[in-house]
CSV table of C-alpha atoms and ligand atoms in Angstrom, one decimal:
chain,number,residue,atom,x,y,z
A,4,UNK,CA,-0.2,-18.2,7.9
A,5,UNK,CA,-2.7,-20.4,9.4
A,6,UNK,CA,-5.4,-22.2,7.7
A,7,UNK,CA,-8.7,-20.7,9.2
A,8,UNK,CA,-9.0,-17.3,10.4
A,9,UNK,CA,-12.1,-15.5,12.3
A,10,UNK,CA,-12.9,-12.2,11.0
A,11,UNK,CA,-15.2,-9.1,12.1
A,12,UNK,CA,-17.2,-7.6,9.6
A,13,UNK,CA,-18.9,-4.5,10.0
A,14,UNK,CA,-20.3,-3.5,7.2
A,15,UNK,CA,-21.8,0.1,8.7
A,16,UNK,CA,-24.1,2.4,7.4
A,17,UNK,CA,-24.2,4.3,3.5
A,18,UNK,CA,-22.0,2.5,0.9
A,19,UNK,CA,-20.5,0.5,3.4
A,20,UNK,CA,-21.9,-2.8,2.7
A,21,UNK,CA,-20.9,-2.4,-1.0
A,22,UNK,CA,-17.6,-1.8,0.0
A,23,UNK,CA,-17.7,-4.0,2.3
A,24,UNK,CA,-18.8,-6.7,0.1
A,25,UNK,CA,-16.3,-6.3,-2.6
A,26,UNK,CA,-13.5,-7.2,0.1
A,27,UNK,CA,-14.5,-10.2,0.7
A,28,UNK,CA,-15.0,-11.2,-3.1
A,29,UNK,CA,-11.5,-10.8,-3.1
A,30,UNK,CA,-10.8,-12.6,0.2
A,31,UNK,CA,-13.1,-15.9,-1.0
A,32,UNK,CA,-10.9,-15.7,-3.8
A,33,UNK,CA,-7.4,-15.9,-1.8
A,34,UNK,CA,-9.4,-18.3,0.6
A,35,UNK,CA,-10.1,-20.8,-2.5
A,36,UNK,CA,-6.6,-20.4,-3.8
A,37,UNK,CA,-4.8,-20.5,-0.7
A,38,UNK,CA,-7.0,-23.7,0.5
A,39,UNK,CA,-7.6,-22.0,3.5
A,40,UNK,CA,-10.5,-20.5,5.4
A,41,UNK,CA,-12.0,-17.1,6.5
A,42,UNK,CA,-14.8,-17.5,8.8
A,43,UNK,CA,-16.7,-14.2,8.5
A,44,UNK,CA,-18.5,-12.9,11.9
A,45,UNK,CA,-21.1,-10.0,10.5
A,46,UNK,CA,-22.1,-7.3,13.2
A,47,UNK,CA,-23.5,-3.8,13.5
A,48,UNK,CA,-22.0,-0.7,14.1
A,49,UNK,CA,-23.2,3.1,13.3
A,50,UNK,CA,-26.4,4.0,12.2
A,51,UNK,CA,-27.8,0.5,11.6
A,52,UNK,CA,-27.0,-0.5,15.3
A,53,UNK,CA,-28.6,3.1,16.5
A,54,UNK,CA,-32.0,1.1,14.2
A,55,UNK,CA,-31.5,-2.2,15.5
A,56,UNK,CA,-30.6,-1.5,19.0
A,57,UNK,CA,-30.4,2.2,20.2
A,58,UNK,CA,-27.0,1.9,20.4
A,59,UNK,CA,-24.2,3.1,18.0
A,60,UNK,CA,-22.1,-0.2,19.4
A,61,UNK,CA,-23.7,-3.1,21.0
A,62,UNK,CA,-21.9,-4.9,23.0
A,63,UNK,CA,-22.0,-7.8,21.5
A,64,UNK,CA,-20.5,-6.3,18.4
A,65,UNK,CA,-17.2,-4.8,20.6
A,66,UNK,CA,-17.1,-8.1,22.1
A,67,UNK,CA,-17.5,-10.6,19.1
A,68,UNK,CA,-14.6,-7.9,17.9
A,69,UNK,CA,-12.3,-9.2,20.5
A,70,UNK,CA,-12.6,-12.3,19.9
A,71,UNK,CA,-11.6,-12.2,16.0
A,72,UNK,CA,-8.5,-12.3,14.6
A,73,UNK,CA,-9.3,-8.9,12.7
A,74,UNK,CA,-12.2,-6.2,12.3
A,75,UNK,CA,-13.0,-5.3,8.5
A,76,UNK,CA,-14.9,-1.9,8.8
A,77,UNK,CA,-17.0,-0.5,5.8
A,78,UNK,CA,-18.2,3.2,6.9
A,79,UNK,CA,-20.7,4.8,9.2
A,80,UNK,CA,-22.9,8.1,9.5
A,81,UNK,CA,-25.8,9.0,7.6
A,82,UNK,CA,-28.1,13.2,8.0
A,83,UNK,CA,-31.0,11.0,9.4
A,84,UNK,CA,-28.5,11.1,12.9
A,85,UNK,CA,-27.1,14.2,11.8
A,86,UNK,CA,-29.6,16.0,15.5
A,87,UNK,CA,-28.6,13.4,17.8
A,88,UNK,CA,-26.7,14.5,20.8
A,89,UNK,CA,-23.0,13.1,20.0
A,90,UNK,CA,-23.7,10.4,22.5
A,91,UNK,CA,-25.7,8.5,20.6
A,92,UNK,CA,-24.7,9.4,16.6
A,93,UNK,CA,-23.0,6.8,14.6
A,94,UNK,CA,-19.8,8.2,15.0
A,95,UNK,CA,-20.1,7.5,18.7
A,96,UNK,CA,-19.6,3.9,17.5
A,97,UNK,CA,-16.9,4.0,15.8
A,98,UNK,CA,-14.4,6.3,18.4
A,99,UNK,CA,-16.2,4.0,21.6
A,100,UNK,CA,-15.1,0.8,18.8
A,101,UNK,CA,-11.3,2.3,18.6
A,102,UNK,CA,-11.1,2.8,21.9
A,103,UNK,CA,-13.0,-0.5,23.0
A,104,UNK,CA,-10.1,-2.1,21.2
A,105,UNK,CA,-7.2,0.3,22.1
A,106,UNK,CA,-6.9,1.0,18.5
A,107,UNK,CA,-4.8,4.0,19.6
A,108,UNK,CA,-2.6,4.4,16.3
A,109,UNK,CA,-4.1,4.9,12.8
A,110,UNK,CA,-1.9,4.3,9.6
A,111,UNK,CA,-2.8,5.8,6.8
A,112,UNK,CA,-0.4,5.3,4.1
A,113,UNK,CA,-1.1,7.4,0.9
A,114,UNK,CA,0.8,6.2,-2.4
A,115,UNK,CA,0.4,7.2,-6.1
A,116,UNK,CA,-0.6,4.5,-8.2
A,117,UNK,CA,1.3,5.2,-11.8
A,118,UNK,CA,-1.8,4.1,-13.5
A,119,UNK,CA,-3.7,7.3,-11.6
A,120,UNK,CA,-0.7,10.3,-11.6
A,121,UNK,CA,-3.4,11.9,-14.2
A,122,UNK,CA,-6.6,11.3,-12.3
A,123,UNK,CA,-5.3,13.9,-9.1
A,124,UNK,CA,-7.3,17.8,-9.1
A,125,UNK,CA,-3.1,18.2,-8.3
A,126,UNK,CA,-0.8,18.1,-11.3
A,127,UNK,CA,1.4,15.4,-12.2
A,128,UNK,CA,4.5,16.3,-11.5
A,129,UNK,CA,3.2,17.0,-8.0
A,130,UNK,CA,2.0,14.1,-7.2
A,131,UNK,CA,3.8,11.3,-8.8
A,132,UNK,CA,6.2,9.1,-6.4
A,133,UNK,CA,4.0,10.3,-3.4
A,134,UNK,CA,4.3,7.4,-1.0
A,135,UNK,CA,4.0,8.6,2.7
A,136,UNK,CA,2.1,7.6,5.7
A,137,UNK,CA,0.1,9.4,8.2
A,138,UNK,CA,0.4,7.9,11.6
A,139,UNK,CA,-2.7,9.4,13.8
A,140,UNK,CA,-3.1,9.3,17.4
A,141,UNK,CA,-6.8,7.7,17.4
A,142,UNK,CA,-7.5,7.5,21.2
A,143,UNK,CA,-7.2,11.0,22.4
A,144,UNK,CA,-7.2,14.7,21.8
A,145,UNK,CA,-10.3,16.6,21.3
A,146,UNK,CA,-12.3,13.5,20.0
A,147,UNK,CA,-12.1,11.9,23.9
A,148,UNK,CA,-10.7,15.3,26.1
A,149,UNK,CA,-13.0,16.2,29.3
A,150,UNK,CA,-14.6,18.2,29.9
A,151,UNK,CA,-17.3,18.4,27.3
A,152,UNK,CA,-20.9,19.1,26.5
A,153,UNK,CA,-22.9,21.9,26.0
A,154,UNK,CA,-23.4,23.9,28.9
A,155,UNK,CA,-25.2,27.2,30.0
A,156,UNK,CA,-28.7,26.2,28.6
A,157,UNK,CA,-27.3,26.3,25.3
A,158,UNK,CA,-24.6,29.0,25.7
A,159,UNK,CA,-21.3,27.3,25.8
A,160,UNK,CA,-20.0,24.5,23.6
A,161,UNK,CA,-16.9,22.9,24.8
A,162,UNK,CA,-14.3,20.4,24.0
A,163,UNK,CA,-11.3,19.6,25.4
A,164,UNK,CA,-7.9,19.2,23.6
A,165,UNK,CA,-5.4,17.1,25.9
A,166,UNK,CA,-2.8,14.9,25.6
A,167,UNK,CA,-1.2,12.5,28.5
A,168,UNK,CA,2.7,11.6,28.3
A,169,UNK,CA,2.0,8.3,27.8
A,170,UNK,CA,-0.6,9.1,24.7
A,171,UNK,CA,2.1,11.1,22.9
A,172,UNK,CA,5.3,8.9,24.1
A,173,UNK,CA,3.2,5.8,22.4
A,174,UNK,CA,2.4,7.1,19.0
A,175,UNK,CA,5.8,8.6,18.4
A,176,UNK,CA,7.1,5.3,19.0
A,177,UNK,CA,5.2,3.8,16.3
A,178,UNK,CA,6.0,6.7,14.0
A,179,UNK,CA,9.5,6.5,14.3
A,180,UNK,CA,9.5,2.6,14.1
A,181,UNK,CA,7.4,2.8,10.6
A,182,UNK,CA,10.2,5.6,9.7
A,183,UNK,CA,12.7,2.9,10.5
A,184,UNK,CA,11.5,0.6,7.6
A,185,UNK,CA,10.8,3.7,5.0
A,186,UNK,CA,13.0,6.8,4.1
A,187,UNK,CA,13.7,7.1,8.0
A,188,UNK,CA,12.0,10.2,8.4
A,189,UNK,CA,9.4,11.9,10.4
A,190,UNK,CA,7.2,15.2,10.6
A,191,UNK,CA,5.7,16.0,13.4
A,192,UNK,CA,2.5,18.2,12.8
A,193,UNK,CA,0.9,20.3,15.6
A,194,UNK,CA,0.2,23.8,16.7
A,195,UNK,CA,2.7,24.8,19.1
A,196,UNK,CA,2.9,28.4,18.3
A,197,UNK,CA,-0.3,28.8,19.8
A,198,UNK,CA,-1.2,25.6,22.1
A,199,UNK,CA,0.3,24.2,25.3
A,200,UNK,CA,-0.5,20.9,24.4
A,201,UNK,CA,1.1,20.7,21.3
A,202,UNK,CA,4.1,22.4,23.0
A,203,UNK,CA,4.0,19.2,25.2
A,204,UNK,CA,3.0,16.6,22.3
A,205,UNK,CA,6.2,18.6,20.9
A,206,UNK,CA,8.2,18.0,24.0
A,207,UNK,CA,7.6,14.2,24.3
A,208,UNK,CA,8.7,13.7,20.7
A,209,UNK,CA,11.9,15.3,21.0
A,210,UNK,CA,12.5,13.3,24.0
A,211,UNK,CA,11.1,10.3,22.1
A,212,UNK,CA,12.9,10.9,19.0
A,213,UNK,CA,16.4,10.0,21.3
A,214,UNK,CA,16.1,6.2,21.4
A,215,UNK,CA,15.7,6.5,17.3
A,216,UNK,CA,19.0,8.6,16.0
A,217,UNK,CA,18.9,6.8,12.9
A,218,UNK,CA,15.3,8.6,12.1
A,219,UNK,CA,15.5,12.2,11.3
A,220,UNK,CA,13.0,14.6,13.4
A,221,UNK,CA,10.9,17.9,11.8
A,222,UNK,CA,8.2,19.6,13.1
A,223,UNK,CA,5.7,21.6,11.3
A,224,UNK,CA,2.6,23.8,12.1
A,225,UNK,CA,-1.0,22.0,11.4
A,226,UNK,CA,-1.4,25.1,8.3
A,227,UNK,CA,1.5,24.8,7.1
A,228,UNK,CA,1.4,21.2,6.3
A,229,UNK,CA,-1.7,21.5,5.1
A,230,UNK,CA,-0.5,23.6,2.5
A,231,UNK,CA,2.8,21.4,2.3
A,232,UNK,CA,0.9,18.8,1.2
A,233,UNK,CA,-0.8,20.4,-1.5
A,234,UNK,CA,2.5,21.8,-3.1
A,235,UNK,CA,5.0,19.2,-2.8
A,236,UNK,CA,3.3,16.1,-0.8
A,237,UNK,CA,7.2,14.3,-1.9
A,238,UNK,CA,8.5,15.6,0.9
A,239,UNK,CA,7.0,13.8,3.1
A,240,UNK,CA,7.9,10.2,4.7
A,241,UNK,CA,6.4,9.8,7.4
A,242,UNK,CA,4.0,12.4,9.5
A,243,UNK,CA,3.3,12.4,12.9
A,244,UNK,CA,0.4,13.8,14.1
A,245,UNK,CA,-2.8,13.6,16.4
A,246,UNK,CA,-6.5,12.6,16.6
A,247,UNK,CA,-8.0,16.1,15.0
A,248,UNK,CA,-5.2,17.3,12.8
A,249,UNK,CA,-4.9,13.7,11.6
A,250,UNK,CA,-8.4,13.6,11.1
A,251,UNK,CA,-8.3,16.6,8.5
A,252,UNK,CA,-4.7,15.7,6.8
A,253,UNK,CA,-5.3,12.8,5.5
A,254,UNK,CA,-8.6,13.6,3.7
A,255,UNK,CA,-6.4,16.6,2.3
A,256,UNK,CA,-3.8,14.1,1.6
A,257,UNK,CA,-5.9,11.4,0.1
A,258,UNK,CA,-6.9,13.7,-3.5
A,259,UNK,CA,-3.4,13.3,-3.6
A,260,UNK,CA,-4.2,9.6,-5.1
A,261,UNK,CA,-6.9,11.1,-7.2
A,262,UNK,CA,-9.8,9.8,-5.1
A,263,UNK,CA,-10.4,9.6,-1.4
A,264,UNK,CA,-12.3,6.4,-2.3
A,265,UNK,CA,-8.3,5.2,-2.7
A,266,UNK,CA,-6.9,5.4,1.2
A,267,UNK,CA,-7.0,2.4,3.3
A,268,UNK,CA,-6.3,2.6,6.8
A,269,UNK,CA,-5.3,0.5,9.7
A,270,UNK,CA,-5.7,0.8,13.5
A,271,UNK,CA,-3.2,-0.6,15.3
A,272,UNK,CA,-2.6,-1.3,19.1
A,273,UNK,CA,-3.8,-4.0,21.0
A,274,UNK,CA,-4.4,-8.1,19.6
A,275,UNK,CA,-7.1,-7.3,17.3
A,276,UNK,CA,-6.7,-4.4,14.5
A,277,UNK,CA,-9.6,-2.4,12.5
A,278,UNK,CA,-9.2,-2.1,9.5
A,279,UNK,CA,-11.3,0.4,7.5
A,280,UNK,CA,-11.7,3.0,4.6
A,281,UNK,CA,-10.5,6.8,5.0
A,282,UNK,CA,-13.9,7.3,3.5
A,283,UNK,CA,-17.1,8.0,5.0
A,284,UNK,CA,-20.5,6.4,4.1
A,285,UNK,CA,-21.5,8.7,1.3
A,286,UNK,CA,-25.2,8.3,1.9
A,287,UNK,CA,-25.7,10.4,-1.7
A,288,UNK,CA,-24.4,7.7,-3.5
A,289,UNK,CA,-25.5,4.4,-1.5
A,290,UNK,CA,-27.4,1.6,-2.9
A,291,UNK,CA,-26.5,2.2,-6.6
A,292,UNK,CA,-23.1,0.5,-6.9
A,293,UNK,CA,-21.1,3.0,-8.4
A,294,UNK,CA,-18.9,3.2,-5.2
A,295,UNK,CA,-15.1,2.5,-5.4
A,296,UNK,CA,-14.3,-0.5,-3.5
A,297,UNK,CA,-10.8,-0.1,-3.2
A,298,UNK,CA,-10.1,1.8,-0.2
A,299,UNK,CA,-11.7,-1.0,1.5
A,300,UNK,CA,-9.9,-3.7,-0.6
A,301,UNK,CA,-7.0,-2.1,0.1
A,302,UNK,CA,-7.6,-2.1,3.7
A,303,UNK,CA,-8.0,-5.6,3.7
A,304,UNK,CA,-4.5,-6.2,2.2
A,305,UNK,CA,-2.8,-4.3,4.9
A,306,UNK,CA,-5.1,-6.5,7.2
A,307,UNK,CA,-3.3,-9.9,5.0
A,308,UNK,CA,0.0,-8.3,6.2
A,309,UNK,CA,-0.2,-7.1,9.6
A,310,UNK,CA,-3.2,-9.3,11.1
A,311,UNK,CA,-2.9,-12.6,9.6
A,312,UNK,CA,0.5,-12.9,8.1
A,313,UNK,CA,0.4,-13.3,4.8
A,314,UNK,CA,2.3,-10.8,3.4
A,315,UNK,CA,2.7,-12.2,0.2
A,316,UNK,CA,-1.0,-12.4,-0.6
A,317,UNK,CA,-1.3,-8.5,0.8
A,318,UNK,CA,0.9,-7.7,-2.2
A,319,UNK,CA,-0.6,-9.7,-4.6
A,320,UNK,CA,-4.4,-7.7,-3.6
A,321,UNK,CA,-1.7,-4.2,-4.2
A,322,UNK,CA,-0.9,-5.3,-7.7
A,323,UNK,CA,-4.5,-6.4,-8.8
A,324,UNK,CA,-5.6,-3.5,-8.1
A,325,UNK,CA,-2.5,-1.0,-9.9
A,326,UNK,CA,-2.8,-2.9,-13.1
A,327,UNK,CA,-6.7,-2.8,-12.8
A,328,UNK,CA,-5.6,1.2,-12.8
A,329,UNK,CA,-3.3,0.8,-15.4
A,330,UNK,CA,-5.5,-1.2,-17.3
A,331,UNK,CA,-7.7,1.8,-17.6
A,332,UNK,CA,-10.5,0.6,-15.5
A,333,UNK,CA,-11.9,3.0,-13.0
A,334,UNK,CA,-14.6,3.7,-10.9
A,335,UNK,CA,-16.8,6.8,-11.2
A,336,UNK,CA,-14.6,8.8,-8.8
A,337,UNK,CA,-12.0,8.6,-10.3
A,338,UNK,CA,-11.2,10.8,-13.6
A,339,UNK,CA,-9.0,8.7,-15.9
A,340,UNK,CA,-9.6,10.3,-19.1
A,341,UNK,CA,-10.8,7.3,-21.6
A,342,UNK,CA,-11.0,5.1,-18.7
A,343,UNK,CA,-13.5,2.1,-18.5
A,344,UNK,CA,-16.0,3.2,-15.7
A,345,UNK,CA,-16.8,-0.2,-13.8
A,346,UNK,CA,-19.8,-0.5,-11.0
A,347,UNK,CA,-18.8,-1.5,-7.7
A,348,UNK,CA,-19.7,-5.3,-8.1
A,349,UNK,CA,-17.8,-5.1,-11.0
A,350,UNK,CA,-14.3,-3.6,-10.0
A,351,UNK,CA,-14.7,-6.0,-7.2
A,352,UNK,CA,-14.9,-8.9,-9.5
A,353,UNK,CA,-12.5,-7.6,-11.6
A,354,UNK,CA,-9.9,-7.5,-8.5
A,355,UNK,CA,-10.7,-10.7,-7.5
A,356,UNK,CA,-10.0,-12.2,-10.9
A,357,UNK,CA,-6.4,-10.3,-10.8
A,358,UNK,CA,-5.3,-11.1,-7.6
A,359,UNK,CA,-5.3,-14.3,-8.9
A,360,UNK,CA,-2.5,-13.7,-11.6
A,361,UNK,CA,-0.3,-12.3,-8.8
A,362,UNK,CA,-0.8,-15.1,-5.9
B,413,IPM,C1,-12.3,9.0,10.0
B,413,IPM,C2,-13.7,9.6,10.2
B,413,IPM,C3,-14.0,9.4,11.7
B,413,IPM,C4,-13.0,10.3,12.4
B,413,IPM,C5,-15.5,9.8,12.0
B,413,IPM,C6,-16.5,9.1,11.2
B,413,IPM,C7,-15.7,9.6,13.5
B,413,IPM,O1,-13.8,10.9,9.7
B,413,IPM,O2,-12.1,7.9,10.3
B,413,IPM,O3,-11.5,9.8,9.4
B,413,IPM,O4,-13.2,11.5,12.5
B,413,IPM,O5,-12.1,9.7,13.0
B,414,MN,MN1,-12.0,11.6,8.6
């Protein structure tokens, strides 16, 4: 741990800057404990750059990026973009951001907290002791493949779903090295009963998977996990997958946790990570603070841990935040029955006063 870290914010577009905010409430709060320093470097990404600058990622925010010791991400997107050309939408800014960065793998780990087994659309006994971890390919596939466009005058839509040997070798590795430290085992998800490269993403994990013969190797079809996830999610350690099917799982994965204003993620794979909510910007509930701020606060633990090395302080931000949920107190996405809704503000302030009890 040093004493003074530098760190990226982008708040983005929708409820991101409530999110956003909430984070670092809790982050002053380890700062004034901790008697050390988090210099915070606000820039614009998404929709608000598209405003401010015509462009979904300014330079200066990619390169101010580099330069920090760790990107804290709120959300971006909102319909006023929604007939841009993909080019220049909000979402442009974050995948050019990613792979600005070479932010090619995406962790999403998805755990129960006890306080929430009842709050799930998926009942209990489904759900409870799910802790697995989604580890998404993030620079490739269909989001990036060439060709693409719309062609003909308007008559052909294309994308283009590739994947290089290098790309898949990569992510596997990091899958099978996060299996290492869990249950030691991984599911790789494609489509190889009908697509060549997912016969090859196949292929290059197999061949992977040899330098790991303590991790245990499974492959599934995109469908069928899908489903797999919503009938016994325990299975699961940790899954394998890439850009677009990773995409989809984990928002199927995150009602696992009751809310997907739960999942953090982290995006991993060159000196400076991103760290961000599964969540989008939810533009129908932005400016009136009933958000849930923990997906992002959440975020920024993993970002304690892996960015800045205080590991200690990472799990103190985990256990505000399960007793805040075993306390009762919620937010109003999540459906604890008799629970205490709190604002956004407020179950920021509220984590920020706990994390203290655990530091
Ligand atoms: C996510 C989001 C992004 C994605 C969008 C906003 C580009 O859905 O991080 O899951 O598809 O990767
Ligand atoms: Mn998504």
């Amino acid at each position: 741990m040093k004493d003074q870290y530098q760190l990226a914010i982008l708040p983005g577009d929708g409820i991101g800057p409530e999110v956003v905010e909430q984070a670092v409430t809790v982050l002053n709060c380890i700062a004034e404990v901790k008697k050390i320093k988090f210099e915070y470097l606000y820039a614009d990404v998404g929709g608000v750059a598209i405003d401010k600058y015509d462009t979904p990622l300014p330079a200066e925010t990619l390169a101010l990026c580099k330069q920090c010791d760790a990107v804290l991400l709120g959300a971006i997107g909102a319909p006023k973009y929604d007939n841009l050309p993909p080019e220049k939408r909000p979402e442009k800014g974050l995948m050019n951001l990613r792979a600005g960065l070479g932010l090619f793998a995406n962790l999403r780990p998805v755990k129960v907290y006890p306080g929430l087994a009842d709050a799930s659309s998926l009942k209990r006994e489904v759900i409870e002791g799910v802790d697995l971890l989604i580890v998404r390919e993030l620079t490739g596939c269909v989001y990036f493949g060439e060709p693409r466009g719309i062609e003909n005058s308007g008559g052909r839509g294309l994308n283009t779903m590739v994947y290089t040997k290098n790309e898949v070798e990569r992510i596997a590795k990091v899958a099978f090295e996060a299996a290492q430290k869990r249950s030691k085992r991984v599911m790789s998800v494609d489509k190889a009963n009908v697509l060549e490269v997912s016969q090859f993403w196949r292929k290059i994990v197999v061949e992977t998977a040899e330098k790991y013969p303590d991790v245990e190797l499974n492959h599934m079809y995109v469908d069928n996990c899908a489903m797999q996830l919503v009938r016994q999610p325990s299975q699961f350690d940790v899954i394998l997958t890439g850009n677009m099917f990773g995409d989809i799982l984990s928002d199927v994965a995150a009602m696992l946790t009751g809310s997907l204003g739960m999942l953090p993620s982290a995006s991993l794979g060159s000196d400076t990570a991103l760290y961000e909510p599964v969540h989008g910007s939810a533009p129908d509930i932005a400016g009136r603070n009933i958000a849930n701020p923990i997906a992002t606060i959440s975020s920024a633990a993993i970002m304690l841990e892996h960015s800045l090395n205080m590991a200690h302080e990472a799990h103190a931000v985990e256990k505000a935040i399960a007793k805040a949920l075993q306390d009762r107190y919620c937010t109003a996405d999540i459906l604890i029955e008799g629970g205490k809704k709190l604002s956004t503000t407020e179950m920021g302030r509220l984590l920020a006063e706990n994390v203290k009890l655990f530091l």
